[in-house]
Amino acid sequence: MRAAAARYGTAGSLVLTALVAAPAGSATGTPPSPEEHGVAVAAQRAEAAGIRWGTCPKAEGLPPSVRCGTVTVPLDYARPDGKRIKLTVSRTKATKKSAGKAVARQGSLVFNPGGPGASGTYFPLVGVMPEWKRIAAAYDLVGYAPRGVGRSAPLSCQDPKDFSHAPSQAPTHPDDAYKQKRIARAKAYARGCMKRNPGVRHFTTLNNARDLDVLRAALGEKRLTFMGASYGTYFGAVYATLYPSHVRRMVFDSAVNPHPEQIWYRNNLDQSLAFERRWADFRTWVAKHDKTYHLGKTPDDVLRSYEKVNAALARKPAGGKVGPGQLQSAFLQAGYYDDYWPTRAAALSAYLKGNPKPLIEQAAPEPRGAAQSENGNAVYTAVECNDAAWPTDFATWDRDNSELARVAPFETWDNAWMNLPCAYWKAPRQQPVDVGTPEGALPPTLILAAERDAATPYQGARELNRRLSGSALVTERAAGTHGIAGGPNKCVNSHLDAYLLKGELPVRRAASCAPHKEPRPSTAVRAAELPREF
């Protein structure tokens, strides 16, 4: 799955049905697999060692109020005494006060923002925000960088200086010559991942779920309270499937469709189609505010304004850095988060009036972020390529994406190029876990979803709701922001608070919230931007 900066095989290590249905120590009597034995060993060690909290490394960019530590996990759970890696963990302690009243601590709330490839070490910072203060009073807020991310045994597939090709083209209907260039680039990238990372086959959703159980043990929690966003919902659901008795409460915010046949090729096609709808939502909003932006009075007029800018950048990149590829990436972010709408529209308007500076500021690659972007993309590629079978014949990709681009041109091919290294991936592929729990096996869980979310289309939340027994689904109607927990919708936040603080779910395990207010139009070209998940 593609994120705002970097998104969300047949043979190899197959996940046996017995393993998925019955992790180590289950009542079935099925002997644990070597991997599950390794999880038990690693968790026991982590529980005994705990986490030594101290000042966060400067590289994390966190204030003194946040403390950091590490958790040691096996690179390969089938060999727990073999090579081990350290995961970076961050935390703020529960404040134990809310609205001037004492509040009982409820343990640790662990968060993952998705990706794959995103770090959640910033998460403890949300505790100062009004929407999170009640939760921060009751819980230690815990974030971490999953394996491969940041300082957690980082992956890299190419020199970061070569990662951002800027300026670049982004044809919505590429010709054969362009396709051949991208095939060659995808093959080279896949080779680079293998060459630079000898243990790359161990970077998988299954191992992310296993790492989460080791982290639970290191925190001293008998049962886990977890919130995952985007891809974080998928490996959270895998965790719930593998370790239902280890779950206390789980929140799934903007859920990936967990059906095994969707992981990951079909999910990415569905995502591209959903982004076309969200792209139309943005253009409808801009047209509604034509008096501010002068980009057109209809969505089609706005599209023509965008295409005019796109054509101009193809001829002469803005600032020598912003071509059609960078333009598309910048406006893809508007598909994730509608709080980008005013600044993106203002930048487009300014460019057409002869001022390219706002667009350059918003769309040009940031050299200081090159290493982080390359690292995130490497982890994304490794996890998604390792997780499942992908078509290995480009003819399949060409057919499916050419057909889709006829009705959804905005993101289709850009998404395909990002995932194409998986067609040439040489590491063993896994069989995706058949996510699901029998009635009564899992404590009640909460799913949050926006009806017009593009990154994780709404049908994914419904599928997860169907598969996790006792789960409840809260829907933000007619809205499309990706990641809605702790956002501007008070109705959504009331359900989040009720669940995390009291364990209460909506009546009949379903609730509907009116959409949050649309952003106000503005000619400002800059806005404060918080860290974003997948």
Short mmCIF file of C-alpha atoms in Angstrom, two decimals:
data_model
loop_
_atom_site.label_atom_id
_atom_site.label_comp_id
_atom_site.label_asym_id
_atom_site.label_seq_id
_atom_site.Cartn_x
_atom_site.Cartn_y
_atom_site.Cartn_z
CA MET A 1 0.00 0.00 0.00
CA ARG A 2 1.45 3.27 -1.01
CA ALA A 3 1.87 6.01 1.57
CA ALA A 4 2.05 9.76 1.11
CA ALA A 5 5.80 9.57 0.62
CA ALA A 6 6.21 5.82 0.20
CA ARG A 7 3.18 3.46 -0.04
CA TYR A 8 1.02 0.42 1.52
CA GLY A 9 5.58 -15.98 -4.42
CA THR A 10 4.61 -19.35 -4.57
CA ALA A 11 7.47 -21.45 -3.16
CA GLY A 12 9.19 -20.87 0.15
CA SER A 13 8.22 -20.73 3.82
CA LEU A 14 4.56 -21.66 3.83
CA VAL A 15 2.43 -20.77 6.84
CA LEU A 16 0.74 -23.98 7.85
CA THR A 17 -2.93 -23.82 8.66
CA ALA A 18 -2.24 -25.57 11.93
CA LEU A 19 0.26 -22.88 12.91
CA VAL A 20 -2.13 -20.06 12.12
CA ALA A 21 -5.04 -21.66 13.92
CA ALA A 22 -3.08 -22.93 16.87
CA PRO A 23 -0.02 -21.03 18.07
CA ALA A 24 2.32 -22.51 20.63
CA GLY A 25 0.59 -23.64 23.78
CA SER A 26 -2.90 -23.89 22.26
CA ALA A 27 -5.41 -26.44 23.38
CA THR A 28 -5.19 -28.45 20.13
CA GLY A 29 -2.00 -30.16 21.21
CA THR A 30 -0.33 -29.33 17.88
CA PRO A 31 3.44 -29.15 18.43
CA PRO A 32 4.74 -25.61 18.00
CA SER A 33 6.66 -24.82 14.84
CA PRO A 34 10.33 -23.80 15.17
CA GLU A 35 9.25 -20.18 14.63
CA GLU A 36 6.65 -20.26 17.39
CA HIS A 37 9.12 -21.92 19.73
CA GLY A 38 11.48 -19.07 18.85
CA VAL A 39 8.81 -16.51 19.73
CA ALA A 40 8.32 -18.12 23.13
CA VAL A 41 12.07 -18.11 23.79
CA ALA A 42 12.49 -14.50 22.66
CA ALA A 43 9.47 -13.32 24.67
CA GLN A 44 10.76 -15.04 27.81
CA ARG A 45 14.13 -13.35 27.39
CA ALA A 46 12.52 -9.97 26.73
CA GLU A 47 10.29 -10.23 29.78
CA ALA A 48 13.29 -10.99 31.97
CA ALA A 49 15.38 -8.17 30.47
CA GLY A 50 12.66 -5.52 30.25
CA ILE A 51 13.50 -2.22 28.56
CA ARG A 52 16.17 0.11 29.88
CA TRP A 53 14.71 3.57 29.28
CA GLY A 54 16.96 6.55 28.73
CA THR A 55 17.49 9.66 26.63
CA CYS A 56 16.44 9.19 23.02
CA PRO A 57 19.19 9.30 20.39
CA LYS A 58 19.42 12.61 18.53
CA ALA A 59 18.53 10.81 15.31
CA GLU A 60 15.01 10.25 16.64
CA GLY A 61 14.39 14.01 16.94
CA LEU A 62 12.34 13.56 20.12
CA PRO A 63 12.13 15.90 23.13
CA PRO A 64 13.43 14.96 26.61
CA SER A 65 9.88 14.12 27.74
CA VAL A 66 10.05 11.00 25.56
CA ARG A 67 12.28 8.15 26.70
CA CYS A 68 13.77 5.49 24.45
CA GLY A 69 15.12 1.98 24.71
CA THR A 70 15.57 -1.15 22.65
CA VAL A 71 14.08 -4.64 22.44
CA THR A 72 16.11 -7.56 21.10
CA VAL A 73 14.45 -10.01 18.71
CA PRO A 74 15.79 -12.85 16.55
CA LEU A 75 16.33 -12.05 12.89
CA ASP A 76 15.04 -15.56 12.16
CA TYR A 77 12.58 -16.92 14.72
CA ALA A 78 13.40 -20.48 13.68
CA ARG A 79 16.88 -19.78 15.10
CA PRO A 80 16.36 -17.75 18.29
CA ASP A 81 20.00 -18.26 19.31
CA GLY A 82 21.25 -16.99 15.95
CA LYS A 83 21.61 -13.41 14.80
CA ARG A 84 19.57 -10.90 16.77
CA ILE A 85 18.52 -7.36 16.00
CA LYS A 86 17.45 -4.43 18.19
CA LEU A 87 14.19 -2.51 17.71
CA THR A 88 14.03 1.11 18.84
CA VAL A 89 11.15 1.82 21.26
CA SER A 90 9.86 5.17 22.60
CA ARG A 91 7.55 5.94 25.52
CA THR A 92 5.88 8.55 27.66
CA LYS A 93 4.40 7.40 30.95
CA ALA A 94 0.71 7.74 31.70
CA THR A 95 0.01 11.13 33.23
CA LYS A 96 -2.62 9.60 35.57
CA LYS A 97 -4.54 12.88 35.57
CA SER A 98 -7.45 13.93 33.39
CA ALA A 99 -9.43 17.15 33.83
CA GLY A 100 -7.77 17.58 37.21
CA LYS A 101 -8.84 14.14 38.45
CA ALA A 102 -6.72 11.11 39.26
CA VAL A 103 -6.93 8.32 36.68
CA ALA A 104 -5.82 4.72 37.07
CA ARG A 105 -3.09 3.54 34.73
CA GLN A 106 -4.26 0.83 32.32
CA GLY A 107 -0.90 -0.28 30.95
CA SER A 108 0.89 0.38 27.67
CA LEU A 109 -0.79 1.41 24.43
CA VAL A 110 1.46 0.33 21.56
CA PHE A 111 1.03 2.03 18.20
CA ASN A 112 2.12 1.23 14.65
CA PRO A 113 1.47 3.77 11.87
CA GLY A 114 1.69 1.38 8.93
CA GLY A 115 3.71 1.49 5.74
CA PRO A 116 5.19 -1.08 5.73
CA GLY A 117 8.23 1.06 6.41
CA ALA A 118 6.92 3.77 8.75
CA SER A 119 8.26 4.45 12.22
CA GLY A 120 5.95 5.06 15.16
CA THR A 121 8.56 6.47 17.52
CA TYR A 122 6.85 9.88 17.33
CA PHE A 123 3.60 8.46 18.76
CA PRO A 124 4.20 9.43 22.42
CA LEU A 125 4.10 13.08 21.32
CA VAL A 126 0.35 12.91 20.62
CA GLY A 127 -0.38 12.81 24.34
CA VAL A 128 -0.27 16.62 24.59
CA MET A 129 -3.01 17.02 21.98
CA PRO A 130 -6.53 17.63 23.36
CA GLU A 131 -7.95 14.64 21.48
CA TRP A 132 -5.47 12.29 23.16
CA LYS A 133 -5.17 13.64 26.71
CA ARG A 134 -7.69 11.27 28.28
CA ILE A 135 -5.98 8.28 26.71
CA ALA A 136 -2.54 9.62 27.68
CA ALA A 137 -3.75 9.88 31.27
CA ALA A 138 -4.55 6.16 31.41
CA TYR A 139 -1.85 4.65 29.20
CA ASP A 140 1.86 4.75 28.69
CA LEU A 141 2.07 5.77 25.02
CA VAL A 142 4.53 3.46 23.26
CA GLY A 143 5.85 3.81 19.74
CA TYR A 144 8.56 1.85 17.98
CA ALA A 145 10.41 1.40 14.72
CA PRO A 146 9.63 -2.06 13.26
CA ARG A 147 12.41 -4.28 11.97
CA GLY A 148 14.21 -2.65 9.08
CA VAL A 149 12.99 0.87 9.87
CA GLY A 150 15.13 3.73 11.09
CA ARG A 151 17.65 2.47 13.64
CA SER A 152 15.97 -0.97 13.90
CA ALA A 153 18.36 -3.02 11.71
CA PRO A 154 17.72 -0.66 8.78
CA LEU A 155 17.24 -1.95 5.25
CA SER A 156 18.54 -0.15 2.17
CA CYS A 157 18.20 -1.24 -1.45
CA GLN A 158 20.12 1.54 -3.21
CA ASP A 159 22.11 4.68 -2.56
CA PRO A 160 19.64 7.25 -1.16
CA LYS A 161 21.09 9.85 -3.54
CA ASP A 162 19.86 7.72 -6.45
CA PHE A 163 16.47 6.91 -4.94
CA SER A 164 14.58 10.11 -5.76
CA HIS A 165 14.62 10.52 -9.51
CA ALA A 166 13.88 14.21 -9.85
CA PRO A 167 12.62 15.65 -12.02
CA SER A 168 10.75 12.66 -13.39
CA GLN A 169 7.89 11.88 -15.71
CA ALA A 170 4.63 10.19 -14.68
CA PRO A 171 2.72 9.21 -17.83
CA THR A 172 -0.80 8.00 -17.14
CA HIS A 173 -0.72 5.86 -20.30
CA PRO A 174 2.96 4.93 -20.76
CA ASP A 175 4.32 3.71 -24.08
CA ASP A 176 6.36 0.53 -24.54
CA ALA A 177 9.70 2.33 -24.34
CA TYR A 178 8.83 3.85 -20.97
CA LYS A 179 7.58 0.49 -19.68
CA GLN A 180 10.86 -1.17 -20.63
CA LYS A 181 12.80 1.47 -18.69
CA ARG A 182 10.69 0.88 -15.62
CA ILE A 183 11.03 -2.90 -15.91
CA ALA A 184 14.81 -2.52 -16.00
CA ARG A 185 14.69 -0.20 -12.97
CA ALA A 186 12.46 -2.65 -11.04
CA LYS A 187 14.82 -5.56 -11.77
CA ALA A 188 17.82 -3.53 -10.64
CA TYR A 189 16.04 -2.46 -7.46
CA ALA A 190 15.10 -6.06 -6.59
CA ARG A 191 18.70 -7.16 -7.17
CA GLY A 192 19.93 -4.32 -4.96
CA CYS A 193 17.63 -5.38 -2.13
CA MET A 194 19.01 -8.93 -2.25
CA LYS A 195 22.65 -7.89 -2.55
CA ARG A 196 22.64 -5.24 0.20
CA ASN A 197 20.51 -7.19 2.70
CA PRO A 198 21.50 -10.86 3.13
CA GLY A 199 18.70 -11.44 5.66
CA VAL A 200 15.98 -9.66 3.67
CA ARG A 201 13.73 -12.73 3.53
CA HIS A 202 13.09 -12.36 7.28
CA PHE A 203 11.38 -8.98 6.88
CA THR A 204 7.76 -10.08 6.74
CA THR A 205 4.36 -9.39 8.24
CA LEU A 206 4.59 -12.64 10.19
CA ASN A 207 7.84 -11.54 11.80
CA ASN A 208 6.40 -8.09 12.49
CA ALA A 209 3.59 -9.81 14.40
CA ARG A 210 6.08 -11.99 16.26
CA ASP A 211 8.18 -8.93 17.14
CA LEU A 212 5.05 -7.33 18.56
CA ASP A 213 4.61 -10.22 20.95
CA VAL A 214 8.20 -9.91 22.10
CA LEU A 215 7.67 -6.18 22.62
CA ARG A 216 4.56 -6.96 24.68
CA ALA A 217 6.64 -9.20 26.92
CA ALA A 218 9.45 -6.64 27.22
CA LEU A 219 6.91 -4.04 28.38
CA GLY A 220 5.78 -6.41 31.11
CA GLU A 221 2.27 -6.73 29.70
CA LYS A 222 0.50 -10.08 29.97
CA ARG A 223 -1.98 -8.91 27.34
CA LEU A 224 -1.44 -6.34 24.62
CA THR A 225 -3.32 -3.10 24.03
CA PHE A 226 -2.50 -2.09 20.47
CA MET A 227 -3.57 0.41 17.86
CA GLY A 228 -2.52 0.02 14.24
CA ALA A 229 -3.22 2.31 11.32
CA SER A 230 -3.27 1.25 7.67
CA TYR A 231 -0.73 -1.59 7.24
CA GLY A 232 -0.57 -1.64 11.03
CA THR A 233 -4.12 -3.03 10.97
CA TYR A 234 -3.00 -5.94 8.83
CA PHE A 235 -0.18 -7.19 10.97
CA GLY A 236 -2.28 -6.36 14.03
CA ALA A 237 -4.94 -8.68 12.62
CA VAL A 238 -2.30 -11.33 11.95
CA TYR A 239 -1.19 -10.93 15.58
CA ALA A 240 -4.78 -11.34 16.78
CA THR A 241 -5.07 -14.50 14.68
CA LEU A 242 -1.83 -15.99 15.99
CA TYR A 243 -2.08 -14.86 19.62
CA PRO A 244 -5.73 -14.18 20.51
CA SER A 245 -5.17 -14.98 24.19
CA HIS A 246 -2.46 -12.28 24.33
CA VAL A 247 -4.86 -9.51 23.28
CA ARG A 248 -6.43 -7.08 25.75
CA ARG A 249 -7.78 -4.41 23.38
CA MET A 250 -7.02 -3.63 19.74
CA VAL A 251 -7.95 -0.69 17.53
CA PHE A 252 -7.74 -1.04 13.75
CA ASP A 253 -7.72 2.42 12.14
CA SER A 254 -8.22 2.47 8.34
CA ALA A 255 -8.10 -1.25 7.74
CA VAL A 256 -6.29 -3.11 5.00
CA ASN A 257 -8.40 -5.80 3.34
CA PRO A 258 -6.93 -8.95 4.97
CA HIS A 259 -8.38 -11.54 2.58
CA PRO A 260 -5.45 -13.76 1.49
CA GLU A 261 -6.30 -13.26 -2.18
CA GLN A 262 -5.95 -9.49 -1.73
CA ILE A 263 -2.41 -9.60 -0.28
CA TRP A 264 -0.86 -7.63 -1.92
CA TYR A 265 -1.36 -7.40 -5.68
CA ARG A 266 -5.16 -7.05 -5.66
CA ASN A 267 -5.13 -4.58 -2.78
CA ASN A 268 -2.89 -2.26 -4.76
CA LEU A 269 -5.20 -2.37 -7.78
CA ASP A 270 -8.17 -1.60 -5.54
CA GLN A 271 -6.21 1.25 -3.99
CA SER A 272 -5.54 2.83 -7.38
CA LEU A 273 -9.23 2.77 -8.21
CA ALA A 274 -10.13 4.30 -4.86
CA PHE A 275 -7.62 7.11 -5.32
CA GLU A 276 -9.39 8.12 -8.51
CA ARG A 277 -12.57 8.70 -6.50
CA ARG A 278 -10.67 10.68 -3.89
CA TRP A 279 -8.92 12.72 -6.58
CA ALA A 280 -12.40 13.63 -7.83
CA ASP A 281 -13.40 14.64 -4.28
CA PHE A 282 -10.47 17.05 -4.15
CA ARG A 283 -11.30 18.57 -7.53
CA THR A 284 -14.95 18.98 -6.53
CA TRP A 285 -13.86 20.89 -3.41
CA VAL A 286 -11.50 23.13 -5.41
CA ALA A 287 -14.25 23.90 -7.92
CA LYS A 288 -16.58 24.80 -5.08
CA HIS A 289 -14.04 27.43 -4.05
CA ASP A 290 -13.23 28.83 -7.46
CA LYS A 291 -13.46 32.38 -6.13
CA THR A 292 -10.40 31.61 -4.02
CA TYR A 293 -8.33 29.51 -6.42
CA HIS A 294 -9.56 30.36 -9.94
CA LEU A 295 -8.77 26.84 -11.12
CA GLY A 296 -12.21 26.13 -12.58
CA LYS A 297 -15.86 26.03 -11.63
CA THR A 298 -16.28 22.30 -12.26
CA PRO A 299 -14.15 19.26 -11.37
CA ASP A 300 -13.33 18.83 -15.07
CA ASP A 301 -12.18 22.43 -15.25
CA VAL A 302 -9.89 21.85 -12.28
CA LEU A 303 -8.53 18.74 -13.97
CA ARG A 304 -7.70 20.78 -17.05
CA SER A 305 -5.84 23.29 -14.86
CA TYR A 306 -3.87 20.45 -13.29
CA GLU A 307 -3.07 18.94 -16.69
CA LYS A 308 -1.93 22.34 -17.94
CA VAL A 309 0.56 22.52 -15.08
CA ASN A 310 1.60 18.91 -15.65
CA ALA A 311 2.33 19.61 -19.32
CA ALA A 312 4.32 22.73 -18.47
CA LEU A 313 6.42 20.82 -15.93
CA ALA A 314 7.10 18.10 -18.50
CA ARG A 315 8.61 20.76 -20.76
CA LYS A 316 10.41 22.70 -18.03
CA PRO A 317 10.62 21.31 -14.48
CA ALA A 318 10.01 23.92 -11.78
CA GLY A 319 13.25 24.85 -10.09
CA GLY A 320 14.89 22.05 -12.04
CA LYS A 321 13.42 19.59 -9.50
CA VAL A 322 9.66 19.38 -9.91
CA GLY A 323 8.45 17.46 -12.92
CA PRO A 324 5.21 15.53 -13.49
CA GLY A 325 6.35 12.77 -11.14
CA GLN A 326 6.87 15.14 -8.24
CA LEU A 327 3.59 16.93 -9.03
CA GLN A 328 1.71 13.63 -8.92
CA SER A 329 3.31 12.63 -5.61
CA ALA A 330 2.44 15.97 -4.01
CA PHE A 331 -1.18 15.76 -5.07
CA LEU A 332 -1.39 12.11 -4.09
CA GLN A 333 -0.99 13.35 -0.51
CA ALA A 334 -4.22 15.29 -1.00
CA GLY A 335 -5.86 11.91 -1.61
CA TYR A 336 -4.70 10.73 1.81
CA TYR A 337 -5.46 13.82 3.88
CA ASP A 338 -7.90 16.61 3.09
CA ASP A 339 -5.98 19.01 5.30
CA TYR A 340 -3.56 19.21 2.37
CA TRP A 341 -6.29 20.51 0.06
CA PRO A 342 -5.95 24.26 0.70
CA THR A 343 -2.15 24.38 0.34
CA ARG A 344 -2.05 22.15 -2.73
CA ALA A 345 -4.78 24.16 -4.47
CA ALA A 346 -3.04 27.42 -3.57
CA ALA A 347 0.27 26.17 -4.99
CA LEU A 348 -1.39 25.11 -8.25
CA SER A 349 -3.11 28.46 -8.52
CA ALA A 350 0.10 30.38 -7.81
CA TYR A 351 1.98 28.43 -10.49
CA LEU A 352 -0.59 29.31 -13.14
CA LYS A 353 -0.24 32.96 -12.11
CA GLY A 354 3.51 32.81 -12.71
CA ASN A 355 4.78 31.97 -9.21
CA PRO A 356 6.30 28.45 -9.09
CA LYS A 357 7.88 28.83 -5.63
CA PRO A 358 4.98 27.36 -3.56
CA LEU A 359 4.83 24.31 -5.80
CA ILE A 360 8.59 23.83 -5.55
CA GLU A 361 8.42 24.08 -1.77
CA GLN A 362 5.64 21.51 -1.57
CA ALA A 363 6.72 19.04 -4.26
CA ALA A 364 10.51 19.10 -4.60
CA PRO A 365 12.35 16.18 -2.98
CA GLU A 366 14.00 17.09 0.30
CA PRO A 367 17.66 15.97 0.22
CA ARG A 368 17.79 15.75 4.00
CA GLY A 369 14.98 13.20 3.90
CA ALA A 370 16.46 11.04 1.15
CA ALA A 371 17.89 8.37 3.47
CA GLN A 372 14.64 8.06 5.42
CA SER A 373 12.56 7.85 2.22
CA GLU A 374 14.85 5.23 0.71
CA ASN A 375 14.79 3.22 3.92
CA GLY A 376 10.99 3.34 4.11
CA ASN A 377 10.67 2.22 0.51
CA ALA A 378 13.14 -0.63 1.06
CA VAL A 379 11.15 -1.97 4.01
CA TYR A 380 7.88 -1.55 2.13
CA THR A 381 9.26 -3.52 -0.82
CA ALA A 382 10.79 -6.29 1.28
CA VAL A 383 7.68 -6.91 3.38
CA GLU A 384 5.15 -6.80 0.56
CA CYS A 385 7.29 -8.87 -1.82
CA ASN A 386 8.04 -11.47 0.86
CA ASP A 387 4.46 -11.72 2.11
CA ALA A 388 2.75 -13.30 -0.86
CA ALA A 389 2.88 -14.43 -4.47
CA TRP A 390 3.00 -11.69 -7.12
CA PRO A 391 2.56 -12.07 -10.88
CA THR A 392 5.99 -12.76 -12.38
CA ASP A 393 5.01 -12.07 -15.99
CA PHE A 394 4.92 -8.36 -16.86
CA ALA A 395 2.16 -9.12 -19.36
CA THR A 396 -0.20 -9.60 -16.38
CA TRP A 397 0.79 -6.26 -14.86
CA ASP A 398 0.49 -4.60 -18.26
CA ARG A 399 -2.98 -6.00 -18.89
CA ASP A 400 -4.40 -5.23 -15.45
CA ASN A 401 -2.95 -1.75 -15.10
CA SER A 402 -3.70 -0.71 -18.69
CA GLU A 403 -7.34 -1.67 -18.18
CA LEU A 404 -7.51 0.10 -14.84
CA ALA A 405 -5.80 3.24 -16.13
CA ARG A 406 -8.63 3.76 -18.60
CA VAL A 407 -10.98 4.57 -15.71
CA ALA A 408 -8.47 5.47 -12.98
CA PRO A 409 -5.45 7.16 -14.56
CA PHE A 410 -4.37 9.33 -11.65
CA GLU A 411 -2.40 6.78 -9.59
CA THR A 412 -2.58 3.45 -11.41
CA TRP A 413 0.77 3.27 -13.18
CA ASP A 414 2.67 5.13 -10.48
CA ASN A 415 1.45 2.51 -8.01
CA ALA A 416 2.39 -0.30 -10.39
CA TRP A 417 5.95 0.96 -10.83
CA MET A 418 6.44 1.13 -7.08
CA ASN A 419 5.40 -2.51 -6.64
CA LEU A 420 6.97 -3.94 -9.80
CA PRO A 421 10.19 -5.12 -8.06
CA CYS A 422 7.99 -7.83 -6.52
CA ALA A 423 7.67 -9.41 -9.97
CA TYR A 424 11.42 -10.06 -9.94
CA TRP A 425 11.89 -10.84 -6.25
CA LYS A 426 14.15 -13.84 -5.61
CA ALA A 427 13.53 -14.42 -1.89
CA PRO A 428 11.08 -17.18 -0.86
CA ARG A 429 7.44 -16.08 -0.79
CA GLN A 430 4.98 -16.85 1.96
CA GLN A 431 1.37 -17.94 1.89
CA PRO A 432 -0.63 -15.10 3.51
CA VAL A 433 -2.15 -15.82 6.89
CA ASP A 434 -5.87 -16.53 6.69
CA VAL A 435 -6.83 -13.84 9.20
CA GLY A 436 -9.74 -14.68 11.45
CA THR A 437 -10.76 -15.86 14.88
CA PRO A 438 -13.52 -18.21 16.01
CA GLU A 439 -16.34 -16.87 18.16
CA GLY A 440 -15.16 -16.10 21.68
CA ALA A 441 -11.45 -16.62 20.99
CA LEU A 442 -10.62 -12.91 20.84
CA PRO A 443 -11.68 -10.06 23.15
CA PRO A 444 -13.88 -7.43 21.46
CA THR A 445 -11.92 -5.15 19.11
CA LEU A 446 -12.67 -1.80 17.44
CA ILE A 447 -12.37 -0.96 13.73
CA LEU A 448 -12.43 2.66 12.52
CA ALA A 449 -12.90 3.55 8.85
CA ALA A 450 -13.68 6.49 6.61
CA GLU A 451 -16.14 5.61 3.89
CA ARG A 452 -14.12 7.23 1.07
CA ASP A 453 -10.63 6.33 2.28
CA ALA A 454 -8.46 5.77 -0.80
CA ALA A 455 -5.35 4.22 0.71
CA THR A 456 -7.34 1.46 2.43
CA PRO A 457 -10.72 1.27 0.68
CA TYR A 458 -13.74 0.81 2.92
CA GLN A 459 -14.46 -2.76 1.85
CA GLY A 460 -11.29 -3.75 3.71
CA ALA A 461 -12.79 -2.60 7.01
CA ARG A 462 -15.93 -4.59 6.32
CA GLU A 463 -13.90 -7.69 5.49
CA LEU A 464 -11.88 -7.37 8.70
CA ASN A 465 -15.09 -6.83 10.68
CA ARG A 466 -16.45 -10.06 9.20
CA ARG A 467 -13.30 -12.04 10.02
CA LEU A 468 -12.66 -10.90 13.61
CA SER A 469 -15.37 -12.27 15.85
CA GLY A 470 -16.81 -9.72 18.26
CA SER A 471 -15.34 -6.73 16.46
CA ALA A 472 -17.24 -3.45 16.06
CA LEU A 473 -17.06 -1.11 13.06
CA VAL A 474 -17.31 2.67 13.39
CA THR A 475 -17.74 4.42 10.03
CA GLU A 476 -17.12 8.06 9.25
CA ARG A 477 -19.58 8.63 6.42
CA ALA A 478 -18.77 10.57 3.23
CA ALA A 479 -15.21 11.25 4.39
CA GLY A 480 -11.87 10.06 3.06
CA THR A 481 -9.08 11.00 5.42
CA HIS A 482 -6.70 8.09 5.97
CA GLY A 483 -6.29 7.49 9.69
CA ILE A 484 -9.19 8.97 11.67
CA ALA A 485 -8.38 8.12 15.30
CA GLY A 486 -7.67 11.23 17.35
CA GLY A 487 -8.55 13.49 14.43
CA PRO A 488 -11.16 16.25 14.07
CA ASN A 489 -14.23 14.01 14.28
CA LYS A 490 -15.57 14.12 17.86
CA CYS A 491 -17.97 11.25 17.22
CA VAL A 492 -15.14 8.95 16.12
CA ASN A 493 -13.02 10.03 19.08
CA SER A 494 -15.85 9.37 21.54
CA HIS A 495 -15.98 5.74 20.38
CA LEU A 496 -12.18 5.48 20.60
CA ASP A 497 -12.18 6.83 24.16
CA ALA A 498 -15.08 4.65 25.26
CA TYR A 499 -13.31 1.54 24.00
CA LEU A 500 -9.77 2.23 25.20
CA LEU A 501 -10.79 3.72 28.54
CA LYS A 502 -13.80 1.56 29.44
CA GLY A 503 -13.80 -1.36 27.00
CA GLU A 504 -17.17 -0.23 25.64
CA LEU A 505 -18.22 -0.83 22.03
CA PRO A 506 -21.14 0.63 20.06
CA VAL A 507 -24.54 -0.96 20.45
CA ARG A 508 -25.02 -3.76 17.91
CA ARG A 509 -21.29 -3.59 17.19
CA ALA A 510 -21.70 -0.83 14.58
CA ALA A 511 -21.89 2.95 14.59
CA SER A 512 -22.01 5.72 12.01
CA CYS A 513 -20.53 9.20 12.38
CA ALA A 514 -21.25 12.25 10.24
CA PRO A 515 -18.18 13.48 8.31
CA HIS A 516 -15.81 15.99 9.86
CA LYS A 517 -15.95 19.49 8.40
CA GLU A 518 -14.28 20.08 5.08
CA PRO A 519 -11.17 22.27 5.18
CA ARG A 520 -11.65 25.98 4.70
CA PRO A 521 -10.24 27.50 1.51
CA SER A 522 -7.13 29.59 1.96
CA THR A 523 -4.50 31.20 -0.21
CA ALA A 524 -1.81 30.20 2.31
CA VAL A 525 0.75 27.90 0.74
CA ARG A 526 2.22 26.48 3.95
CA ALA A 527 0.63 24.49 6.75
CA ALA A 528 1.88 22.77 9.85
CA GLU A 529 2.16 19.07 9.08
CA LEU A 530 2.19 16.36 11.73
CA PRO A 531 3.81 12.97 11.12
CA ARG A 532 1.59 10.84 8.92
CA GLU A 533 0.99 7.16 8.84
CA PHE A 534 0.67 4.90 5.76
#
